[in-house]
Coordinates of C-alpha atoms in Angstrom, one line a residue:
Chain A
M1 CA -28.9 36.4 46.9
A2 CA -30.9 39.0 44.9
N3 CA -32.8 37.8 41.9
T4 CA -32.2 39.4 38.6
I5 CA -35.3 40.9 37.0
N6 CA -35.5 41.6 33.3
I7 CA -37.1 45.0 33.5
F8 CA -37.2 45.6 29.8
P9 CA -40.5 45.0 28.1
S10 CA -41.0 43.0 25.0
T11 CA -39.5 44.3 21.8
E12 CA -43.0 43.9 20.3
T13 CA -44.0 47.3 21.5
L14 CA -47.6 47.2 20.6
S15 CA -48.2 43.6 19.9
F16 CA -49.2 41.1 22.5
A17 CA -49.5 38.2 20.1
A18 CA -49.3 34.9 22.1
E19 CA -46.4 32.7 21.4
P20 CA -46.3 29.0 21.8
V21 CA -44.2 29.0 25.1
L22 CA -44.1 25.9 27.2
E23 CA -42.9 27.5 30.4
P24 CA -45.6 28.9 32.7
I25 CA -45.5 32.6 33.1
L26 CA -46.8 32.1 36.7
K27 CA -46.2 29.1 38.8
T28 CA -46.8 28.5 42.5
E29 CA -45.5 25.5 44.5
N30 CA -47.1 24.6 47.8
L31 CA -47.9 28.3 48.5
W32 CA -48.9 29.2 52.1
K33 CA -49.9 32.5 53.5
V34 CA -50.6 32.6 57.2
Y35 CA -51.9 35.8 59.0
R36 CA -51.5 36.2 62.7
T37 CA -54.5 37.6 64.4
G38 CA -53.6 38.2 68.1
Q39 CA -52.2 34.9 69.2
V40 CA -53.9 32.9 66.5
D41 CA -52.5 31.9 63.2
V42 CA -55.0 32.1 60.4
P43 CA -54.0 30.4 57.2
A44 CA -55.4 32.1 54.1
L45 CA -53.5 29.9 51.6
R46 CA -52.7 26.3 52.5
G47 CA -50.4 24.9 49.9
V48 CA -51.6 26.2 46.6
S49 CA -49.9 24.9 43.5
I50 CA -50.9 26.3 40.1
E51 CA -49.5 27.0 36.7
I52 CA -50.6 29.8 34.4
F53 CA -49.2 30.0 30.9
P54 CA -48.7 33.0 28.7
G55 CA -51.8 34.1 26.8
E56 CA -54.2 32.4 29.3
F57 CA -57.2 34.2 30.8
V58 CA -57.8 32.4 34.1
S59 CA -60.7 33.1 36.3
I60 CA -60.4 32.2 40.0
M61 CA -63.7 31.6 41.7
G62 CA -64.6 30.7 45.3
P63 CA -66.6 31.9 48.3
S64 CA -65.7 34.9 50.4
G65 CA -62.7 34.2 52.6
C66 CA -61.4 31.3 50.6
G67 CA -58.1 33.1 49.9
K68 CA -58.7 34.4 46.4
S69 CA -57.6 38.0 47.1
T70 CA -54.7 36.8 49.2
M71 CA -53.5 34.6 46.4
L72 CA -53.7 37.6 44.0
H73 CA -51.6 39.7 46.4
V74 CA -49.0 37.0 46.8
I75 CA -48.7 36.2 43.1
G76 CA -48.6 39.9 42.3
G77 CA -45.8 40.5 44.7
L78 CA -47.8 42.7 47.0
A79 CA -47.4 40.2 49.9
R80 CA -44.7 37.8 50.7
P81 CA -45.7 34.1 51.1
T82 CA -45.3 32.4 54.4
K83 CA -44.1 29.2 52.8
G84 CA -43.7 27.9 49.3
R85 CA -42.5 29.5 46.1
V86 CA -44.0 31.8 43.4
F87 CA -42.3 32.1 40.1
L88 CA -43.4 35.0 37.9
D89 CA -41.7 35.1 34.5
G90 CA -38.9 33.1 36.1
N91 CA -38.4 35.3 39.2
D92 CA -38.9 33.6 42.6
L93 CA -41.0 36.1 44.5
A94 CA -40.5 34.3 47.8
A95 CA -36.8 34.9 47.6
M96 CA -37.1 38.5 46.7
S97 CA -36.6 41.6 48.9
D98 CA -39.3 44.2 49.2
S99 CA -37.6 46.5 46.8
E100 CA -37.0 43.7 44.2
R101 CA -40.7 42.8 44.4
T102 CA -41.5 46.5 43.9
L103 CA -39.4 46.5 40.8
L104 CA -41.1 43.3 39.6
R105 CA -44.5 44.8 40.1
R106 CA -43.5 47.9 38.1
H107 CA -42.3 46.0 35.1
K108 CA -44.2 42.7 35.0
V109 CA -47.6 43.1 36.7
G110 CA -50.7 45.2 36.1
F111 CA -53.4 45.3 38.7
V112 CA -57.1 46.0 38.3
F113 CA -59.1 46.4 41.5
Q114 CA -62.7 46.1 42.4
K115 CA -62.7 49.7 43.7
F116 CA -60.8 50.9 40.6
N117 CA -58.2 52.5 42.9
L118 CA -57.5 55.5 40.7
L119 CA -55.7 58.4 42.3
P120 CA -58.5 60.9 43.0
T121 CA -56.3 64.0 42.5
L122 CA -55.3 63.1 39.0
D123 CA -57.4 63.1 35.8
A124 CA -57.7 59.9 33.7
Y125 CA -54.8 61.0 31.5
H126 CA -52.4 61.4 34.4
N127 CA -53.7 58.2 36.2
I128 CA -52.7 56.2 33.1
A129 CA -49.5 58.1 32.4
L130 CA -48.3 57.7 36.0
A131 CA -47.7 54.0 35.4
Q132 CA -45.5 54.8 32.4
H133 CA -43.7 57.5 34.3
L134 CA -42.9 55.0 37.0
H135 CA -41.5 52.7 34.4
E136 CA -37.8 53.2 33.5
N137 CA -38.7 53.5 29.8
G138 CA -40.7 56.7 30.6
F139 CA -43.8 58.1 28.9
D140 CA -44.5 56.8 25.4
P141 CA -47.2 59.0 23.8
H142 CA -47.7 56.6 20.9
R143 CA -48.5 53.7 23.1
F144 CA -50.6 55.9 25.3
D145 CA -52.8 56.9 22.4
V146 CA -53.1 53.3 21.2
V147 CA -54.2 52.1 24.7
A148 CA -56.5 55.1 25.3
N149 CA -58.3 54.5 22.0
L150 CA -58.4 50.7 22.6
L151 CA -60.2 51.4 25.9
G152 CA -62.4 54.0 24.3
L153 CA -61.2 56.8 26.7
G154 CA -60.3 59.4 24.1
T155 CA -62.8 62.0 25.2
R156 CA -62.7 61.2 28.9
L157 CA -59.0 61.7 29.6
K158 CA -59.3 65.2 31.1
H159 CA -61.8 64.0 33.7
K160 CA -61.0 63.1 37.2
P161 CA -62.3 59.8 38.7
S162 CA -65.1 61.6 40.5
E163 CA -66.4 62.8 37.1
L164 CA -66.3 59.3 35.5
S165 CA -68.8 56.5 35.7
G166 CA -67.8 53.2 37.3
G167 CA -67.3 51.6 34.0
E168 CA -65.2 54.4 32.7
Q169 CA -63.1 54.4 35.9
Q170 CA -62.5 50.7 35.5
R171 CA -61.5 51.2 31.8
V172 CA -59.0 53.8 33.0
A173 CA -57.7 51.3 35.6
I174 CA -57.3 48.6 32.8
A175 CA -55.5 51.2 30.6
R176 CA -53.2 51.9 33.5
A177 CA -52.6 48.2 34.1
I178 CA -51.6 47.5 30.5
I179 CA -49.9 50.7 29.5
S180 CA -46.5 49.4 30.5
E181 CA -46.9 46.0 28.8
P182 CA -47.0 43.8 31.9
K183 CA -46.4 40.1 31.6
I184 CA -49.6 39.5 33.5
V185 CA -52.7 41.4 34.5
L186 CA -54.2 40.6 37.9
A187 CA -57.8 41.6 38.2
D188 CA -59.5 41.5 41.7
E189 CA -63.3 41.4 41.2
P190 CA -63.1 44.0 38.4
T191 CA -66.8 44.0 37.9
G192 CA -67.7 43.9 41.6
N193 CA -68.7 47.6 41.7
L194 CA -70.3 47.8 38.3
D195 CA -73.8 47.4 36.9
T196 CA -74.5 44.6 34.4
K197 CA -73.9 46.7 31.3
S198 CA -70.6 48.1 32.5
S199 CA -69.6 44.7 33.7
D200 CA -70.2 43.2 30.3
N201 CA -68.2 46.0 28.8
V202 CA -65.2 45.6 31.1
L203 CA -65.2 41.8 30.8
G204 CA -65.4 42.2 27.0
I205 CA -62.4 44.5 27.1
L206 CA -60.5 42.0 29.2
R207 CA -61.4 39.2 26.8
Q208 CA -60.4 41.3 23.8
L209 CA -57.0 42.1 25.4
N210 CA -56.5 38.4 25.9
K211 CA -57.7 37.2 22.5
D212 CA -56.4 40.0 20.3
L213 CA -53.2 40.9 22.1
G214 CA -52.4 37.7 24.0
Q215 CA -52.4 39.5 27.4
T216 CA -52.2 37.0 30.2
I217 CA -54.9 37.7 32.7
V218 CA -55.8 36.3 36.1
M219 CA -59.2 37.4 37.3
I220 CA -60.8 36.9 40.6
T221 CA -64.6 36.8 40.7
H222 CA -67.4 35.0 42.4
N223 CA -69.8 35.6 39.5
P224 CA -70.0 32.5 37.3
D225 CA -71.0 34.6 34.3
A226 CA -67.9 36.8 34.7
A227 CA -65.7 33.7 35.2
A228 CA -67.0 32.3 32.0
Y229 CA -65.2 35.0 30.1
G230 CA -61.9 33.3 31.0
N231 CA -60.6 30.2 29.2
R232 CA -59.9 28.4 32.4
V233 CA -61.6 28.6 35.8
L234 CA -59.9 27.7 39.1
H235 CA -62.1 27.0 42.1
M236 CA -60.8 27.8 45.5
R237 CA -62.1 26.7 48.9
D238 CA -60.5 27.1 52.3
G239 CA -57.2 28.3 51.0
L240 CA -56.8 25.6 48.5
V241 CA -57.4 25.3 44.7
V242 CA -59.9 22.5 44.5
D243 CA -60.4 22.4 40.7
G244 CA -58.8 23.7 37.5
A245 CA -55.2 24.0 38.8
N246 CA -53.7 22.3 35.8
V247 CA -54.2 22.9 32.1
H248 CA -55.8 19.9 30.5
Chain B
M1 CA -49.0 64.9 40.6
I2 CA -47.4 66.9 43.4
G3 CA -49.3 70.0 42.4
H4 CA -52.6 68.1 42.1
N5 CA -52.0 66.6 45.6
V6 CA -51.3 70.0 47.1
M7 CA -54.4 71.5 45.6
H8 CA -56.6 68.6 46.6
R9 CA -57.1 70.0 50.1
P10 CA -57.1 73.7 49.6
V11 CA -57.9 74.7 53.1
R12 CA -55.2 72.5 54.7
T13 CA -52.8 73.7 52.0
L14 CA -53.6 77.3 52.7
I15 CA -53.2 76.9 56.5
T16 CA -49.9 75.2 56.0
I17 CA -48.7 77.9 53.7
I18 CA -49.9 80.6 56.2
A19 CA -48.0 78.8 59.0
V20 CA -44.8 78.8 57.0
A21 CA -45.4 82.4 56.0
V22 CA -45.7 83.3 59.6
E23 CA -42.5 81.5 60.4
V24 CA -40.7 83.3 57.7
T25 CA -42.2 86.6 58.7
L26 CA -41.3 86.1 62.4
V27 CA -37.6 85.5 61.4
I28 CA -37.4 88.4 59.0
I29 CA -39.2 90.9 61.3
V30 CA -37.4 90.0 64.5
V31 CA -34.1 90.1 62.8
G32 CA -35.1 93.2 60.9
L33 CA -36.2 95.0 64.0
T34 CA -33.0 94.2 66.0
S35 CA -30.7 94.9 63.1
G36 CA -32.7 97.9 62.1
L37 CA -32.5 99.3 65.6
L38 CA -28.7 98.8 65.7
S39 CA -28.1 100.1 62.2
E40 CA -30.3 103.1 62.7
S41 CA -28.6 103.9 66.0
A42 CA -25.2 103.5 64.4
K43 CA -26.2 105.8 61.5
R44 CA -27.4 108.4 63.9
I45 CA -24.2 108.3 65.9
E46 CA -22.2 108.5 62.7
G47 CA -24.4 111.3 61.7
V48 CA -23.2 113.4 64.6
G49 CA -20.3 114.2 62.3
A50 CA -17.5 113.7 64.8
D51 CA -14.4 111.7 64.1
I52 CA -13.8 110.0 67.5
M53 CA -15.9 109.0 70.4
V54 CA -14.5 108.7 73.9
Q55 CA -16.3 106.7 76.5
P56 CA -15.4 105.6 80.0
P57 CA -13.5 102.4 80.6
S58 CA -15.4 99.2 79.6
A59 CA -18.3 101.3 78.2
S60 CA -20.7 99.5 75.8
V61 CA -20.8 100.4 72.2
F62 CA -24.5 100.8 72.8
M63 CA -24.3 104.2 74.4
A64 CA -27.8 104.0 76.1
F65 CA -26.3 101.4 78.4
S66 CA -23.5 103.6 79.5
G67 CA -23.6 105.7 82.6
A68 CA -22.1 109.1 83.1
P69 CA -18.9 108.7 85.0
M70 CA -16.5 110.9 83.1
P71 CA -15.7 114.3 84.5
I72 CA -16.5 117.0 82.1
R73 CA -13.1 118.7 82.5
L74 CA -11.6 115.8 80.6
G75 CA -13.0 117.6 77.6
D76 CA -10.6 120.5 78.2
K77 CA -7.7 118.1 78.2
L78 CA -8.8 116.5 75.0
K79 CA -9.2 119.8 73.4
E80 CA -5.6 120.6 74.1
L81 CA -4.4 117.6 72.0
D82 CA -2.8 118.1 68.6
Y83 CA -5.1 118.1 65.6
V84 CA -8.3 118.3 67.8
Q85 CA -10.6 120.9 66.4
D86 CA -13.3 120.7 69.0
V87 CA -14.8 118.4 71.7
A88 CA -18.5 118.1 72.5
P89 CA -19.4 116.5 75.8
V90 CA -22.8 114.7 75.8
L91 CA -24.8 113.3 78.7
L92 CA -27.1 110.5 77.8
Q93 CA -30.3 109.8 79.5
F94 CA -32.7 106.9 78.8
N95 CA -36.4 107.8 78.5
S96 CA -39.0 105.1 78.6
V97 CA -42.1 107.3 78.6
N98 CA -44.1 107.0 75.4
G99 CA -41.6 104.7 73.9
L100 CA -37.9 104.2 74.2
D101 CA -35.7 107.2 73.5
I102 CA -32.2 108.4 74.3
I103 CA -32.0 112.1 75.3
Y104 CA -28.8 113.9 74.5
G105 CA -27.8 116.6 76.9
I106 CA -25.6 118.9 74.8
D107 CA -23.6 122.0 75.0
S108 CA -25.1 123.8 72.0
A109 CA -21.9 125.6 71.0
S110 CA -19.5 122.6 71.1
F111 CA -22.1 120.2 69.6
R112 CA -22.7 122.6 66.7
S113 CA -18.9 122.9 66.2
V114 CA -18.4 119.1 66.1
S115 CA -21.6 118.2 64.2
G116 CA -21.8 121.1 61.8
G117 CA -25.0 122.1 63.4
F118 CA -28.7 121.1 63.1
V119 CA -30.8 121.6 60.1
F120 CA -34.0 123.2 61.3
H121 CA -37.3 122.3 59.9
E122 CA -39.0 124.6 62.3
G123 CA -38.1 126.8 65.3
H124 CA -34.7 127.6 66.6
G125 CA -31.9 126.2 68.8
L126 CA -31.7 125.7 72.6
K127 CA -31.6 129.0 74.4
K128 CA -33.2 128.4 77.8
P129 CA -32.6 125.6 80.4
D130 CA -36.0 123.9 79.7
D131 CA -35.8 124.1 75.9
M132 CA -35.9 121.0 73.9
L133 CA -35.2 120.0 70.3
V134 CA -36.9 117.0 68.7
D135 CA -36.1 115.5 65.3
D136 CA -38.6 115.4 62.5
I137 CA -39.3 111.6 62.9
Y138 CA -40.1 112.0 66.6
A139 CA -42.2 115.1 65.9
K140 CA -44.1 113.3 63.2
S141 CA -44.7 110.1 65.2
K142 CA -45.7 111.9 68.4
K143 CA -47.4 114.7 66.6
V144 CA -45.2 117.2 68.4
K145 CA -45.2 120.8 67.4
V146 CA -43.0 123.8 68.2
G147 CA -44.3 125.6 71.3
Q148 CA -45.6 122.4 72.8
T149 CA -44.7 121.3 76.3
L150 CA -43.4 117.8 76.7
R151 CA -43.2 116.1 80.1
I152 CA -40.2 113.9 80.0
L153 CA -38.3 112.5 83.0
E154 CA -40.7 114.3 85.3
H155 CA -39.7 117.6 83.8
D156 CA -41.6 119.9 81.5
F157 CA -39.7 120.8 78.4
H158 CA -40.6 123.4 75.8
V159 CA -40.2 122.3 72.3
V160 CA -38.4 125.1 70.5
G161 CA -37.3 123.5 67.3
I162 CA -37.8 120.5 65.0
V163 CA -34.5 119.4 63.4
E164 CA -33.5 117.0 60.7
H165 CA -33.0 113.5 62.1
G166 CA -29.6 111.8 62.2
K167 CA -27.6 113.7 64.8
G168 CA -27.2 111.0 67.4
A169 CA -30.6 111.2 69.3
R170 CA -34.1 112.2 68.6
L171 CA -34.4 114.5 71.7
F172 CA -31.9 117.2 72.7
V173 CA -31.8 119.3 75.8
E174 CA -29.3 121.6 77.5
L175 CA -26.4 119.6 79.1
A176 CA -26.6 121.4 82.4
T177 CA -30.3 120.8 82.7
L178 CA -29.9 117.1 82.1
Q179 CA -26.9 116.9 84.4
A180 CA -29.0 118.5 87.2
M181 CA -31.9 116.1 86.5
A182 CA -29.7 113.1 86.5
G183 CA -27.6 114.2 89.5
A184 CA -24.5 114.1 87.4
S185 CA -23.1 117.5 87.7
D186 CA -20.0 118.1 85.7
K187 CA -20.3 114.7 84.2
A188 CA -20.5 113.5 80.6
S189 CA -21.3 110.1 79.1
V190 CA -19.4 110.6 75.9
F191 CA -17.1 113.0 74.2
F192 CA -17.4 113.5 70.5
I193 CA -14.2 114.8 69.0
K194 CA -13.7 116.6 65.7
C195 CA -10.3 116.5 64.2
D196 CA -9.0 119.3 62.1
R197 CA -8.4 116.8 59.3
P198 CA -9.9 113.4 59.0
D199 CA -6.6 111.8 58.2
R200 CA -5.3 112.9 61.6
T201 CA -7.9 110.7 63.4
P202 CA -5.5 107.7 64.1
A203 CA -2.9 110.0 65.4
V204 CA -5.4 111.7 67.7
M205 CA -6.7 108.3 68.9
D206 CA -3.1 107.3 69.8
E207 CA -2.7 110.5 71.8
I208 CA -5.9 109.9 73.6
R209 CA -4.9 106.4 74.5
Q210 CA -1.8 107.7 76.1
L211 CA -3.8 110.3 78.0
L212 CA -6.6 108.0 79.0
P213 CA -5.2 104.5 78.8
R214 CA -8.3 102.5 79.8
Y215 CA -10.9 104.5 78.1
E216 CA -12.9 103.3 75.1
I217 CA -11.8 105.3 72.1
R218 CA -13.6 104.5 68.9
P219 CA -13.5 106.0 65.4
L220 CA -17.0 106.9 64.3
K221 CA -16.2 106.0 60.7
D222 CA -16.4 102.3 61.5
F223 CA -19.2 102.6 64.1
I224 CA -21.8 100.7 62.1
S225 CA -19.6 97.7 62.0
L226 CA -19.4 97.7 65.8
M227 CA -23.2 97.8 66.2
T228 CA -23.9 94.1 65.8
S229 CA -25.9 91.7 67.9
S230 CA -22.7 90.0 69.0
N231 CA -21.7 93.2 70.8
L232 CA -24.9 93.3 72.8
P233 CA -25.1 90.6 75.5
G234 CA -28.2 88.5 75.1
L235 CA -29.3 89.9 71.8
G236 CA -27.8 87.1 69.8
A237 CA -29.4 84.6 72.1
F238 CA -32.7 86.4 71.8
I239 CA -32.6 86.3 68.0
N240 CA -31.6 82.6 68.1
S241 CA -34.5 81.9 70.4
M242 CA -37.0 83.7 68.1
I243 CA -35.6 81.7 65.2
G244 CA -36.0 78.6 67.2
I245 CA -39.6 79.3 67.9
A246 CA -40.2 80.1 64.2
V247 CA -38.6 76.8 63.2
A248 CA -40.7 74.9 65.8
I249 CA -43.9 76.5 64.3
G250 CA -42.9 75.4 60.8
F251 CA -41.8 72.0 61.9
L252 CA -44.9 71.2 63.9
V253 CA -47.3 72.5 61.3
I254 CA -45.7 70.7 58.4
F255 CA -45.4 67.6 60.6
L256 CA -49.1 67.7 61.4
S257 CA -50.1 68.6 57.9
M258 CA -48.1 65.8 56.3
Y259 CA -49.0 63.3 58.9
T260 CA -52.7 63.8 58.3
T261 CA -52.0 63.8 54.6
I262 CA -50.4 60.4 54.6
I263 CA -53.1 59.0 56.9
E264 CA -55.7 60.3 54.5
R265 CA -53.8 59.1 51.5
T266 CA -53.1 55.6 52.8
R267 CA -55.0 54.0 50.0
E268 CA -53.3 56.2 47.4
I269 CA -49.9 55.1 48.8
G270 CA -51.1 51.5 48.4
I271 CA -52.1 52.2 44.8
L272 CA -48.7 53.7 44.1
K273 CA -47.0 50.7 45.6
S274 CA -49.1 48.3 43.5
L275 CA -47.9 50.2 40.5
G276 CA -44.4 49.6 41.5
A277 CA -43.5 52.9 43.2
S278 CA -40.5 52.5 45.4
K279 CA -39.9 53.8 48.9
P280 CA -37.6 56.6 47.7
Y281 CA -40.3 57.6 45.2
I282 CA -42.9 57.9 47.9
V283 CA -40.6 59.8 50.2
R284 CA -39.7 62.1 47.3
I285 CA -43.4 62.8 46.6
I286 CA -44.0 63.8 50.2
L287 CA -40.9 65.9 50.5
S288 CA -41.6 67.5 47.1
E289 CA -45.0 68.5 48.3
T290 CA -43.5 69.9 51.5
T291 CA -41.0 71.9 49.5
L292 CA -43.7 73.3 47.3
L293 CA -45.7 74.3 50.4
C294 CA -42.6 75.8 51.9
L295 CA -41.8 77.8 48.8
A296 CA -45.4 79.2 48.7
G297 CA -45.1 80.0 52.4
I298 CA -41.7 81.7 51.8
V299 CA -43.1 83.9 49.0
G300 CA -46.1 84.7 51.3
G301 CA -43.8 85.3 54.2
V302 CA -41.6 87.7 52.4
G303 CA -44.7 89.6 51.2
L304 CA -46.2 89.5 54.7
S305 CA -42.9 90.8 56.1
F306 CA -42.9 93.9 53.9
L307 CA -46.6 94.4 54.7
C308 CA -45.9 94.1 58.4
R309 CA -43.0 96.6 58.1
T310 CA -45.2 99.1 56.3
I311 CA -47.9 98.7 59.0
F312 CA -45.3 99.0 61.9
L313 CA -43.6 102.0 60.4
D314 CA -47.0 103.6 59.9
L315 CA -47.9 103.0 63.5
F316 CA -44.4 103.6 65.0
P317 CA -42.5 105.9 62.6
T318 CA -39.4 105.9 64.9
L319 CA -38.9 102.2 64.3
T320 CA -36.4 100.9 61.7
I321 CA -37.0 97.4 60.3
L322 CA -34.1 96.3 58.1
I323 CA -35.2 93.6 55.6
T324 CA -32.1 92.3 53.8
A325 CA -31.7 89.8 51.0
G326 CA -29.3 87.9 53.2
W327 CA -31.9 87.3 55.9
I328 CA -34.7 86.6 53.4
L329 CA -32.5 83.8 52.0
R330 CA -31.7 82.6 55.6
A331 CA -35.4 82.7 56.6
A332 CA -36.2 80.7 53.4
G333 CA -33.5 78.2 54.2
I334 CA -34.8 77.9 57.8
A335 CA -38.4 77.4 56.6
I336 CA -37.4 74.7 54.1
V337 CA -35.1 72.8 56.5
G338 CA -37.8 73.0 59.2
G339 CA -40.5 71.8 56.8
L340 CA -38.4 69.0 55.4
L341 CA -37.6 67.8 59.0
G342 CA -41.3 68.0 59.8
A343 CA -42.2 65.9 56.8
A344 CA -39.3 63.4 57.2
Y345 CA -41.1 61.1 59.6
P346 CA -44.5 61.1 57.8
A347 CA -42.7 60.4 54.5
W348 CA -40.8 57.6 56.1
L349 CA -44.0 56.2 57.6
A350 CA -45.7 56.4 54.2
S351 CA -42.9 54.6 52.4
R352 CA -43.0 51.7 54.9
R353 CA -46.8 51.2 54.5
D354 CA -47.7 47.6 53.7
P355 CA -49.3 47.8 50.2
V356 CA -52.0 45.2 51.0
E357 CA -53.1 47.0 54.2
A358 CA -52.9 50.3 52.5
L359 CA -55.1 49.1 49.6
A360 CA -57.7 47.9 52.1
Y361 CA -57.7 51.2 54.0
E362 CA -61.1 52.8 54.0

């Protein structure tokens, strides 16, 4: 049976103020993801159970190959779990069809990637606006201006990604991720391709989004300094969360 | 986004547009050449000025394909019918030296009576057995002048006049000369009949049908409508084959272009999917880009068609290439349908990409 997804964003158009909500915005129960390589099953996630509440900024740390990125893909609806359940804003991703997960990503998830993943043919303006155009609510010029100014992109909007620095590209990517007011922003090593100064800038922006606007953020990193920007750190190893899974 | 994508690879875009343009040009020019040939031939035959044309039983409307089996004395019987003003027997001979031409062997007096006579640009009418008249288009294209000798059908003819085009053929010689050359003494391929009043034409045709029951009797007023590709065996198939080749060109080029595009843009497809772009959205983007390329190709193809026509007509003034709005629209439709078919599979592939794999694509 298809899940019903509330596709309409919050009525607080420009305010992300955190509210005291007891229900987690994201919850996984015994989450497994197994990849098949030839004849061999390779488990990337082996029963992950976590809860993330609205307004949290959670960092996920762990060595390469521990399943961090896989978990981000699964909780973001990009990949279907092999076993277990993922609830995002009350929607069970594991039970959703491909097109339902697409709809959920469009309305409830914002992604920020290590390699920025901006469309190279579009300038910064159109890269950001694209996310709004995909959204049923369409382009909102007022919100666009607010977000562009918040990210300090006012003078760089007519530039294509190839004409922007790494830090600028990542700020465009963050703007694209939050422009449609997602319930959660999933950042996969957002500073992995940046120098120290740009990294600090990007991490500062993420923290500002979380603190000032209450934006829920899950960030993958293997940099302890970057992880410290979050208010909770999960540690993963061998496909399992070994520390920080629960709010204390 | 679609425009930006198309312009991202200008060389590939240009090549795709050129391929579609060639496809469109191929359709327009092939159809234009065949329909132009038919239409121009029909106009020339109408231009003879007769009211009725009589041909042997089962003769083709395309007179060049007809032989000469009618006895010339039939003309005398036809002349005796009511309302017939005059009858002009004509022997047709096909000449393939220096191009394809039909030669009319005419009896000058009767042909003049039926057709109202030639309009001379230069020279005079046929007087001697080896005299020849050429029309102005033939003279211009072959650079023929009055007084020149033309060797046609292994016979030396003296050009004695250049006449206004539009009287059935481009080359005219004495009937008796052509009969002798063709071994068709006292034979004619066609009789052109002039009625004393145009409104008597149906009545005269009825009389002829009674006199010559199995003969082909056609009013020249409607001759253009008879000159269609469906009346020439194989021509329709030829046109369809050429259209098929054109469609195949468009299909394959668009297919290759879009296939390489989606491979190259695998990561971008992953990005779109991560943003929540649906499968129909991705298909729509690919098909919209294809449509844009096709539209540019169509515009280029129409322009190229007119350019080709100008060049062809400059090189071969006797040709007629008929470019009609109807066939431009059909060629455009063919290009778009071929293009969309070519893009359908790449678009479907793109829409089914796994977003995680697509995002990891280098």
